[in-house]
XYZ file of N, CA and C in Angstrom:
504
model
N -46.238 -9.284 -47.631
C -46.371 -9.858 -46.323
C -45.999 -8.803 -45.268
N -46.745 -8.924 -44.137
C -46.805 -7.429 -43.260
C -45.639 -8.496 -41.878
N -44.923 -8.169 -41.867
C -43.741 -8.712 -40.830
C -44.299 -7.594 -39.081
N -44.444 -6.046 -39.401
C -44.075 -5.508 -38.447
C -45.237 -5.167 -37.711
N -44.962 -5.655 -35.806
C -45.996 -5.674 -34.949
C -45.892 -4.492 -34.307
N -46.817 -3.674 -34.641
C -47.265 -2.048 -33.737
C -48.073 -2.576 -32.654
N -47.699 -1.979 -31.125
C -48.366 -1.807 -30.417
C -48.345 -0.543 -29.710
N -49.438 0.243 -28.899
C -49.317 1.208 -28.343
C -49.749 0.741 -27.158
N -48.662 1.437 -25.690
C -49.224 1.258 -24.539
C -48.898 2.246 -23.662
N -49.569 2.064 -22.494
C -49.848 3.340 -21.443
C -48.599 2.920 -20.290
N -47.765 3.563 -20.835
C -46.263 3.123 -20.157
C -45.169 4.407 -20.542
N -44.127 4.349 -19.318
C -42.877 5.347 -19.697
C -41.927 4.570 -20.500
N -41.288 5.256 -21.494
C -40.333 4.537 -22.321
C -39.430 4.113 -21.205
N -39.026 5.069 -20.496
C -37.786 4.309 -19.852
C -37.962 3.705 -19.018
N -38.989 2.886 -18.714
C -39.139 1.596 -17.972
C -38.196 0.368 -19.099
N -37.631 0.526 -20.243
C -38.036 -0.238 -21.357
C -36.552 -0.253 -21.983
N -35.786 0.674 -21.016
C -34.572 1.071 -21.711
C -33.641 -0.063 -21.890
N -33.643 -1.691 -21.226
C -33.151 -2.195 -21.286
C -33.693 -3.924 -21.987
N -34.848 -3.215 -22.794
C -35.692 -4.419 -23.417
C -35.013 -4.246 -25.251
N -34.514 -3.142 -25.587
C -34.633 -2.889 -26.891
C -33.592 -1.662 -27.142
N -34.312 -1.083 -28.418
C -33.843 0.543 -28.688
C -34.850 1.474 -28.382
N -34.510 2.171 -28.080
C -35.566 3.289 -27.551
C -35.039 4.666 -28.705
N -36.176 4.933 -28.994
C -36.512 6.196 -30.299
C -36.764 7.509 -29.627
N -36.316 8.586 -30.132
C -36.994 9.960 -29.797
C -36.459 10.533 -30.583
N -37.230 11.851 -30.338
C -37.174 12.911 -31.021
C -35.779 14.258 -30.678
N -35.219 14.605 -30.799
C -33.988 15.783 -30.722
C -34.087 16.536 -31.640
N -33.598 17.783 -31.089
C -33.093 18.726 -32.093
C -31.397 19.185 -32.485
N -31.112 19.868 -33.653
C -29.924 19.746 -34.068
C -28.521 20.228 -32.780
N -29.247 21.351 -32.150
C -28.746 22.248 -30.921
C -28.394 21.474 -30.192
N -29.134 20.064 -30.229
C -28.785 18.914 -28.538
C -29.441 19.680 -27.149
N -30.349 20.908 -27.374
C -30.521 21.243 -26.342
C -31.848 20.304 -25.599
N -31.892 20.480 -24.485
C -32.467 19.339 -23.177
C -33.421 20.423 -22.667
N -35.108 20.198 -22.799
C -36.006 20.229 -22.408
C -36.278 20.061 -21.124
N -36.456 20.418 -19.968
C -36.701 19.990 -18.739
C -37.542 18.794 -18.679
N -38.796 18.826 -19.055
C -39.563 17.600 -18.841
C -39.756 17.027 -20.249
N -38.396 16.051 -20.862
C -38.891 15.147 -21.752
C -37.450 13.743 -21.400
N -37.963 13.058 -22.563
C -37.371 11.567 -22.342
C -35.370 12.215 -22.441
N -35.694 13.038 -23.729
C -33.959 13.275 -23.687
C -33.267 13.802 -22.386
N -34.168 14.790 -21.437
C -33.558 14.218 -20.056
C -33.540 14.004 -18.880
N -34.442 12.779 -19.592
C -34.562 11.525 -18.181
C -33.245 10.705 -18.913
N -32.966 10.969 -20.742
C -31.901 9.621 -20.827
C -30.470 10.667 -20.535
N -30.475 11.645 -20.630
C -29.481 12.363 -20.234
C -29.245 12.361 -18.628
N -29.925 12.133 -17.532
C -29.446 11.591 -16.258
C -29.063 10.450 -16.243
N -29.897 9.366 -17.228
C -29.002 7.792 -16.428
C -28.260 7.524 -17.678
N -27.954 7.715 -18.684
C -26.403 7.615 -19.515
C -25.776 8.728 -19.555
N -25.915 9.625 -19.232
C -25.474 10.783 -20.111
C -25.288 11.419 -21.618
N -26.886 11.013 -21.974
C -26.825 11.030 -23.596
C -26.366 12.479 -23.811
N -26.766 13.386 -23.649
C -26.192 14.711 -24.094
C -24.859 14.837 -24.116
N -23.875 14.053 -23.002
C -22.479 14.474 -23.085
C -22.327 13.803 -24.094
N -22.832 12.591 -24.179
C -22.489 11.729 -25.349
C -21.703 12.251 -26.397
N -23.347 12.837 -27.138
C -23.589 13.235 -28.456
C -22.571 14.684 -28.552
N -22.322 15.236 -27.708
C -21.903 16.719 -27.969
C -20.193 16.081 -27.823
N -20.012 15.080 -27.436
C -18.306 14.476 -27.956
C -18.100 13.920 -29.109
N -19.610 13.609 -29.662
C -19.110 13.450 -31.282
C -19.228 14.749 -32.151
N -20.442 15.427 -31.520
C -20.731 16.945 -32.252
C -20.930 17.964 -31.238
N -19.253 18.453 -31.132
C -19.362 19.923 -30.397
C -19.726 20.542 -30.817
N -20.409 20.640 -31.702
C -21.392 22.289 -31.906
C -22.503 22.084 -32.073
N -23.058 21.156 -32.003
C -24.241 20.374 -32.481
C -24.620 19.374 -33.649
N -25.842 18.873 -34.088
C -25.899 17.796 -34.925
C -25.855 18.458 -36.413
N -24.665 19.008 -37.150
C -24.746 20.198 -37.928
C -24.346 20.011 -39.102
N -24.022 19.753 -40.341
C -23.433 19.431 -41.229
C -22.465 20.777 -42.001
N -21.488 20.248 -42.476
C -21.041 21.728 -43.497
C -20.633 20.646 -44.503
N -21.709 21.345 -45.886
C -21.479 20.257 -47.321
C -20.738 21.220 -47.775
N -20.349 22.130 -47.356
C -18.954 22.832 -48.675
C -17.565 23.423 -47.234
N -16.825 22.155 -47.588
C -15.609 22.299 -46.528
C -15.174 23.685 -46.873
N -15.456 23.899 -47.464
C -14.404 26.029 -47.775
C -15.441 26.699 -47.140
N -16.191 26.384 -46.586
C -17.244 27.338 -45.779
C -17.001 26.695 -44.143
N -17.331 28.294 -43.626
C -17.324 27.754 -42.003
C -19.393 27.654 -41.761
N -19.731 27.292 -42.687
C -21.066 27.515 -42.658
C -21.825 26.155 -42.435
N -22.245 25.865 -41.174
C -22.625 24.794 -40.953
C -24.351 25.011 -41.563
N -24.909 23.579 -41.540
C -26.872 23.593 -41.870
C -26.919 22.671 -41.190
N -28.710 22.452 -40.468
C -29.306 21.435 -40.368
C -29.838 20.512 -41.475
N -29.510 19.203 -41.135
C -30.031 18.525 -42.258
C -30.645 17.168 -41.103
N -31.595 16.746 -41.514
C -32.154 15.941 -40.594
C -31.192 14.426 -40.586
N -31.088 14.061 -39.506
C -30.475 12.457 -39.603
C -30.871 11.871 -38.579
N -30.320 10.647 -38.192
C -30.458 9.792 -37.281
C -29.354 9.316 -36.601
N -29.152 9.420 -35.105
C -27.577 8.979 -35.004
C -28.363 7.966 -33.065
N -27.242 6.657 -33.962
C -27.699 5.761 -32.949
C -26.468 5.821 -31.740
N -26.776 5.984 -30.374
C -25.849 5.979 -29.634
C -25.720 4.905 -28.476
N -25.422 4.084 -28.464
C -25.577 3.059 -27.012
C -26.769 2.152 -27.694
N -27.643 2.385 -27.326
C -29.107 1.707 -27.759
C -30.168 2.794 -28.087
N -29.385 3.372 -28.098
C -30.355 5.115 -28.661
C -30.558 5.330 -29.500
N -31.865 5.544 -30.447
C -31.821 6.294 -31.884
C -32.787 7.640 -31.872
N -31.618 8.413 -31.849
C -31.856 9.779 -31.524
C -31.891 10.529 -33.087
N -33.774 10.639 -33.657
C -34.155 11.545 -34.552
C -33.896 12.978 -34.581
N -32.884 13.387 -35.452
C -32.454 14.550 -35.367
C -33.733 15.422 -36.385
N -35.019 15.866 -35.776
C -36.011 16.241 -36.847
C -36.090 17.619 -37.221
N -35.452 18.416 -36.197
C -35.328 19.898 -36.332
C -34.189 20.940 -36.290
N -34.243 21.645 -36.146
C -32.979 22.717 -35.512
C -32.984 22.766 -33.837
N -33.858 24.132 -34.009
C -34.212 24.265 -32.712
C -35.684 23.787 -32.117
N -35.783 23.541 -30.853
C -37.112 23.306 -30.064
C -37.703 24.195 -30.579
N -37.840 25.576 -31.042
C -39.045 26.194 -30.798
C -39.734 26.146 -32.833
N -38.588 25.282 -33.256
C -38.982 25.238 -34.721
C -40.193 24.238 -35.021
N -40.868 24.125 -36.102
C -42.060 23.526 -36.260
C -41.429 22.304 -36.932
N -42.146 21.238 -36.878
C -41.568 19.920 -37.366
C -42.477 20.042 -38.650
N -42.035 19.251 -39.643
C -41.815 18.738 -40.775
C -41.881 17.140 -41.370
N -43.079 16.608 -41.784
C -43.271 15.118 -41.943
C -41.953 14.659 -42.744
N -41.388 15.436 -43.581
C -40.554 15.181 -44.435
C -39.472 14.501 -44.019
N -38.699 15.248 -42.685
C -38.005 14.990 -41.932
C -37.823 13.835 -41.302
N -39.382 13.745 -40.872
C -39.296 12.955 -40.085
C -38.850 11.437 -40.721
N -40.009 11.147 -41.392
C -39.764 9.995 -42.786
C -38.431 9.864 -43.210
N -37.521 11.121 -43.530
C -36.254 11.010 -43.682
C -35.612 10.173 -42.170
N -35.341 10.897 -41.478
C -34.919 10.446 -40.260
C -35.821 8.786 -40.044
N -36.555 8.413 -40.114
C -36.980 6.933 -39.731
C -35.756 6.104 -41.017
N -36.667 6.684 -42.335
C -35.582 5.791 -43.226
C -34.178 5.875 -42.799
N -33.088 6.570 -42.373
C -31.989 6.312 -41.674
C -32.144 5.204 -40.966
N -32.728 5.055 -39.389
C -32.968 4.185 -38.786
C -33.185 2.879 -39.341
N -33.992 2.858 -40.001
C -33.993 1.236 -40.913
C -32.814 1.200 -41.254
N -31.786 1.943 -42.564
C -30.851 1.505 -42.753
C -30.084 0.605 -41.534
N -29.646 1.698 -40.628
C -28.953 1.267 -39.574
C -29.791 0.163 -38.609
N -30.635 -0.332 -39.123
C -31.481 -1.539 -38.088
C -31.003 -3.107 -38.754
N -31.476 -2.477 -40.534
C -31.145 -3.823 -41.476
C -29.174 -3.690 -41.675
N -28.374 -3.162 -41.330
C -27.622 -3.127 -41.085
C -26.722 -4.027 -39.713
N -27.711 -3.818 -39.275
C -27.374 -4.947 -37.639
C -27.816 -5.776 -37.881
N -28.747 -6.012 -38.455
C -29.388 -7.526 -38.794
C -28.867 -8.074 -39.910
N -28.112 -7.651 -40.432
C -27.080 -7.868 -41.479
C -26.062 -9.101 -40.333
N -25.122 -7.953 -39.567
C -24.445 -8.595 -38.637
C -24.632 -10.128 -37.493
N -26.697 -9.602 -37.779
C -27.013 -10.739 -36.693
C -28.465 -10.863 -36.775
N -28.744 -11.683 -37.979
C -30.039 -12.580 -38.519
C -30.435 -12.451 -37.536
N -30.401 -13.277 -36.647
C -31.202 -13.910 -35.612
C -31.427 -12.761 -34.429
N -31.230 -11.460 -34.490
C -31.990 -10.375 -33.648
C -33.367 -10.114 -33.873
N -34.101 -9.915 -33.193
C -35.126 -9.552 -32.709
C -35.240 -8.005 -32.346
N -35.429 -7.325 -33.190
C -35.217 -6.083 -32.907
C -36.734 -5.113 -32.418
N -36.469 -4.538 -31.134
C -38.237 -3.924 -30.853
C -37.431 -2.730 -30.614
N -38.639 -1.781 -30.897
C -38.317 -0.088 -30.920
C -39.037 0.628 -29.837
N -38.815 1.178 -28.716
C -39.656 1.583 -27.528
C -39.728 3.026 -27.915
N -40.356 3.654 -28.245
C -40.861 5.053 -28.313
C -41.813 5.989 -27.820
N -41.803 6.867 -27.218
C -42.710 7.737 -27.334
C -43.702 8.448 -27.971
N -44.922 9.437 -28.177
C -45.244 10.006 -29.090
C -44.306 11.096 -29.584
N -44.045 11.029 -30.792
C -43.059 12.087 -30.995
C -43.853 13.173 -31.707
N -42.856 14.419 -32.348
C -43.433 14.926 -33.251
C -44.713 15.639 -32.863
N -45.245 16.057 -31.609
C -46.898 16.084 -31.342
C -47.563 17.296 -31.908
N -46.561 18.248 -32.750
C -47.833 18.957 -33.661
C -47.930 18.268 -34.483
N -47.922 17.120 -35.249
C -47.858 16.841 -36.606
C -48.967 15.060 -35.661
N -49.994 15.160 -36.617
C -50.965 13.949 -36.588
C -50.408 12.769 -36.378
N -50.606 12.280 -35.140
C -49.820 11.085 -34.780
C -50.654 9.829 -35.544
N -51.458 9.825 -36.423
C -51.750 9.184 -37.464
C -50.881 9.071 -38.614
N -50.670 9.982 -39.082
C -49.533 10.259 -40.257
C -48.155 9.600 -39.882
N -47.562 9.930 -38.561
C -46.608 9.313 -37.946
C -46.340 7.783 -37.530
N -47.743 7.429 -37.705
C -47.778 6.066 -37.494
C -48.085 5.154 -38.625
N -48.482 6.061 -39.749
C -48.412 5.307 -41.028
C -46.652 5.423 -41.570
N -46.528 6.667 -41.253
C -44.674 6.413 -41.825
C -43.245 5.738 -40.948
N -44.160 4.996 -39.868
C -43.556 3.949 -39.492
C -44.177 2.330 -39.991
N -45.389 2.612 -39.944
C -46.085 0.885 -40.730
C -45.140 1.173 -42.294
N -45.207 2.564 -42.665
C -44.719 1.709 -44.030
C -43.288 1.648 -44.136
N -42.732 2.189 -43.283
C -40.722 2.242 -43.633
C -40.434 0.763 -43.004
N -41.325 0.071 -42.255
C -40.936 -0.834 -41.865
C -41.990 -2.019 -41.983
N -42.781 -1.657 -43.137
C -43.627 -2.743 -43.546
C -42.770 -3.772 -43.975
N -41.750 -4.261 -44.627
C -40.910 -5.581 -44.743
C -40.046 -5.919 -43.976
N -40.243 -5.838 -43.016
C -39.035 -6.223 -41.780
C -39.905 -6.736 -40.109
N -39.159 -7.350 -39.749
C -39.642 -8.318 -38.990
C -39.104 -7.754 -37.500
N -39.960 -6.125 -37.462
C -39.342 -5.544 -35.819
C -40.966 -5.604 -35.355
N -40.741 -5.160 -34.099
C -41.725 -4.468 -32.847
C -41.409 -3.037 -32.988
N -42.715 -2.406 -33.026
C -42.832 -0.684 -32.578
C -43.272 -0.979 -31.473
N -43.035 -0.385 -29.800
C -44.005 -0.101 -29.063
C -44.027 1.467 -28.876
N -45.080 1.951 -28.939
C -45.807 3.376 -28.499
C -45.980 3.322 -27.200
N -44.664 4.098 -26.359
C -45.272 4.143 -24.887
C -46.066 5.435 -25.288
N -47.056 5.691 -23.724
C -47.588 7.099 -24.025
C -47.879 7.235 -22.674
N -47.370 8.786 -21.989
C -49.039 8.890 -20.469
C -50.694 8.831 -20.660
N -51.396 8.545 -20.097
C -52.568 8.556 -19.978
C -53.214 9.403 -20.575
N -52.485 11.155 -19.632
C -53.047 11.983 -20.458
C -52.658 12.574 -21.736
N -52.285 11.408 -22.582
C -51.512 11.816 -23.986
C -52.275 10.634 -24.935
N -53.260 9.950 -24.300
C -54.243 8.878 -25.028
C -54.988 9.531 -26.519
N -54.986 10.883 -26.120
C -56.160 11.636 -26.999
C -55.306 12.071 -28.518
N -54.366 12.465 -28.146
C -53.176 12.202 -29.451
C -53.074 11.351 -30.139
N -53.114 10.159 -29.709
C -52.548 9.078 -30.631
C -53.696 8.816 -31.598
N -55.153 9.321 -31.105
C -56.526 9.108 -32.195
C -56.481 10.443 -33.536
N -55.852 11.499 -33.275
C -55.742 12.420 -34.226
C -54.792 12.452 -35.373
């Protein structure tokens, strides 16, 4: 049974910031792009200070405490109403479907996790196109299927002139 309703529309996520959770894309650095959603949400919460008070050095892991040797490892870290896909290192690195899929499956955990707490949520996901070298087809099948048994809303905001993406 298919529970989850995809829609895509010609809208800014952050019109939306206060309908749901809103999804994007980050990198491990936390560094802020001039023109993207991380900061437009970094002016009206201050997501960047946020995140860099839980991870001063960035979103970084060290799996062998006897090392000062931190790695990227992809995750998902929800902040406020934020679920901020940690899919890369740096901006200028190439994304990775692998990742990404990793990073969504996080998010479910932590979705059926709240709905654990509270059946009766209604949970919708406001997003952007993310990821835009990687086929926003592919991206939209590894959200129909991580969340083919669960009973959320995807919406796909997008600009106008970003219509032509979402067909590739």
């Amino acid at each position: 049974m298919i529970l989850i309703f995809y829609n895509e529309i010609c809208d800014d996520v952050i019109n939306h910031i206060n309908e749901g959770f809103i999804v994007h894309d980050i990198t491990a650095d936390l560094e802020v792009q001039t023109i993207s959603l991380f900061s437009q949400l970094n002016e009206i919460v201050q997501l960047k200070k946020k995140l860099l008070h839980r991870y001063p050095n960035g979103v970084y892991m060290n799996p062998d405490m006897d090392s000062e040797q931190y790695i990227f490892i992809p995750t998902c870290i929800l902040q406020d109403n934020i679920y901020n896909l940690v899919v890369k290192d740096k901006i200028w690195d190439d994304f990775d479907l692998s990742y990404i899929d990793i990073t969504i499956k996080i998010m479910k955990l932590s979705l059926l996790h709240q709905l654990q707490d509270n059946p009766d949520l209604r949970i919708k996901l406001f997003m952007p196109i993310i990821c835009t070298d990687i086929s926003w087809q592919k991206i939209k099948q590894l959200l129909i299927n991580n969340f083919l048994d669960m009973d959320i809303e995807v919406i796909v905001c997008y600009k106008e002139e970003q219509k032509k993406i979402l067909e590739r």
